[in-house]
């Protein structure tokens, strides 16, 4: 039994090695979309949600799946695309039934220590941007995820310098009232453009979902 286990384990490790090598080859590929009209350009893709993986619950349904598929397709095609979104620290709610049969909601949150995210840096400093807010300018830090060969930048207002109200802006996807939704759109739109500028990215095309 021990020998069979080791044989199975070695086979599994061999499969992992092959998968890892395919991934390395994919990431190192020089394939780029060859159409002359996009040569040297950058496309910025803004969306309120991205369906990429279960460990990043920053999506609720169709829009997130569409956005995630666009990012993955852009990576496969070698398109010069960058994604911009929000990092909802608490994610999107999950549903369950309690002992009485009533539907309940809970937020699992994002484990930043194990999530496929890194803070974005420019000139060896974390990227920070300011956006307008009624009380005082709100600050947002920028996280970077890799969707294959395409970068995705996610804005996050959960910073000690911000008020509790500002920190809540990027806490949950589609939670709160209409005012919260507007604040999230301001963070995504204005903050996203400023974040790209802070990283010396000058998009030729801006696409904003909804």
CSV table of C-alpha atoms in Angstrom, one decimal, residues 64-147:
chain,number,residue,atom,x,y,z
A,64,UNK,CA,-18.4,39.6,-13.2
A,65,UNK,CA,-18.2,36.5,-15.3
A,66,UNK,CA,-18.2,38.6,-18.4
A,67,UNK,CA,-15.4,40.9,-17.1
A,68,UNK,CA,-13.3,37.9,-16.0
A,69,UNK,CA,-13.7,36.2,-19.4
A,70,UNK,CA,-12.6,39.5,-21.1
A,71,UNK,CA,-9.5,39.6,-19.0
A,72,UNK,CA,-8.6,35.9,-19.7
A,73,UNK,CA,-9.3,36.3,-23.4
A,74,UNK,CA,-7.1,39.4,-23.6
A,75,UNK,CA,-4.3,37.4,-22.0
A,76,UNK,CA,-4.7,34.6,-24.5
A,77,UNK,CA,-4.8,37.0,-27.5
A,78,UNK,CA,-2.0,39.1,-26.2
A,79,UNK,CA,-4.1,42.3,-26.2
A,80,UNK,CA,-2.6,45.3,-24.5
A,81,UNK,CA,-5.3,45.4,-21.8
A,82,UNK,CA,-5.3,46.5,-18.2
A,83,UNK,CA,-8.2,45.9,-15.9
A,84,UNK,CA,-9.4,48.3,-13.1
A,85,UNK,CA,-11.8,47.5,-10.3
A,86,UNK,CA,-12.3,47.6,-6.6
A,87,UNK,CA,-11.0,45.3,-3.9
A,88,UNK,CA,-14.0,44.5,-1.7
A,89,UNK,CA,-12.3,43.3,1.5
A,90,UNK,CA,-15.5,41.5,2.7
A,91,UNK,CA,-16.4,40.3,-0.8
A,92,UNK,CA,-19.9,39.4,-1.9
A,93,UNK,CA,-22.3,37.7,0.4
A,94,UNK,CA,-23.1,34.0,0.5
A,95,UNK,CA,-26.5,32.6,1.4
A,96,UNK,CA,-27.6,29.9,3.8
A,97,UNK,CA,-30.7,28.7,5.6
A,98,UNK,CA,-30.9,28.9,9.3
A,99,UNK,CA,-32.5,26.3,11.6
A,100,UNK,CA,-35.9,27.9,11.0
A,101,UNK,CA,-35.6,27.8,7.2
A,102,UNK,CA,-35.0,31.5,6.8
A,103,UNK,CA,-32.5,32.7,4.2
A,104,UNK,CA,-29.5,34.4,5.8
A,105,UNK,CA,-26.4,36.1,4.4
A,106,UNK,CA,-22.8,36.2,5.5
A,107,UNK,CA,-19.6,37.7,4.1
A,108,UNK,CA,-16.5,35.4,4.1
A,109,UNK,CA,-14.1,38.2,3.3
A,110,UNK,CA,-10.7,38.0,1.5
A,111,UNK,CA,-7.6,36.4,3.0
A,112,UNK,CA,-5.1,38.9,1.8
A,113,UNK,CA,-2.2,36.8,3.1
A,114,UNK,CA,-3.1,33.9,0.7
A,115,UNK,CA,-4.9,35.8,-2.1
A,116,UNK,CA,-3.2,36.2,-5.4
A,117,UNK,CA,-2.7,39.9,-4.8
A,118,UNK,CA,0.3,42.2,-4.3
A,119,UNK,CA,0.4,45.9,-3.6
A,120,UNK,CA,1.1,47.9,-6.7
A,121,UNK,CA,4.4,49.9,-6.6
A,122,UNK,CA,5.7,52.8,-8.6
A,123,UNK,CA,9.3,54.1,-8.1
A,124,UNK,CA,9.6,51.7,-5.1
A,125,UNK,CA,6.6,53.2,-3.3
A,126,UNK,CA,3.1,51.8,-2.9
A,127,UNK,CA,0.7,53.5,-5.3
A,128,UNK,CA,-1.8,55.8,-3.5
A,129,UNK,CA,-4.4,58.1,-5.0
A,130,UNK,CA,-6.8,60.6,-3.7
A,131,UNK,CA,-10.4,61.0,-4.7
A,132,UNK,CA,-12.9,63.8,-3.7
A,133,UNK,CA,-15.1,63.2,-0.7
A,134,UNK,CA,-17.5,65.6,1.2
A,135,UNK,CA,-15.4,65.5,4.4
A,136,UNK,CA,-11.8,65.5,3.1
A,137,UNK,CA,-10.0,63.8,0.2
A,138,UNK,CA,-10.2,60.0,0.5
A,139,UNK,CA,-7.1,57.9,-0.1
A,140,UNK,CA,-7.0,54.6,-1.9
A,141,UNK,CA,-4.2,52.1,-2.2
A,142,UNK,CA,-3.9,49.9,-5.3
A,143,UNK,CA,-3.6,46.1,-5.4
A,144,UNK,CA,-2.3,44.2,-8.4
A,145,UNK,CA,-3.5,40.8,-9.6
A,146,UNK,CA,-2.2,38.9,-12.6
A,147,UNK,CA,-4.8,37.4,-14.9
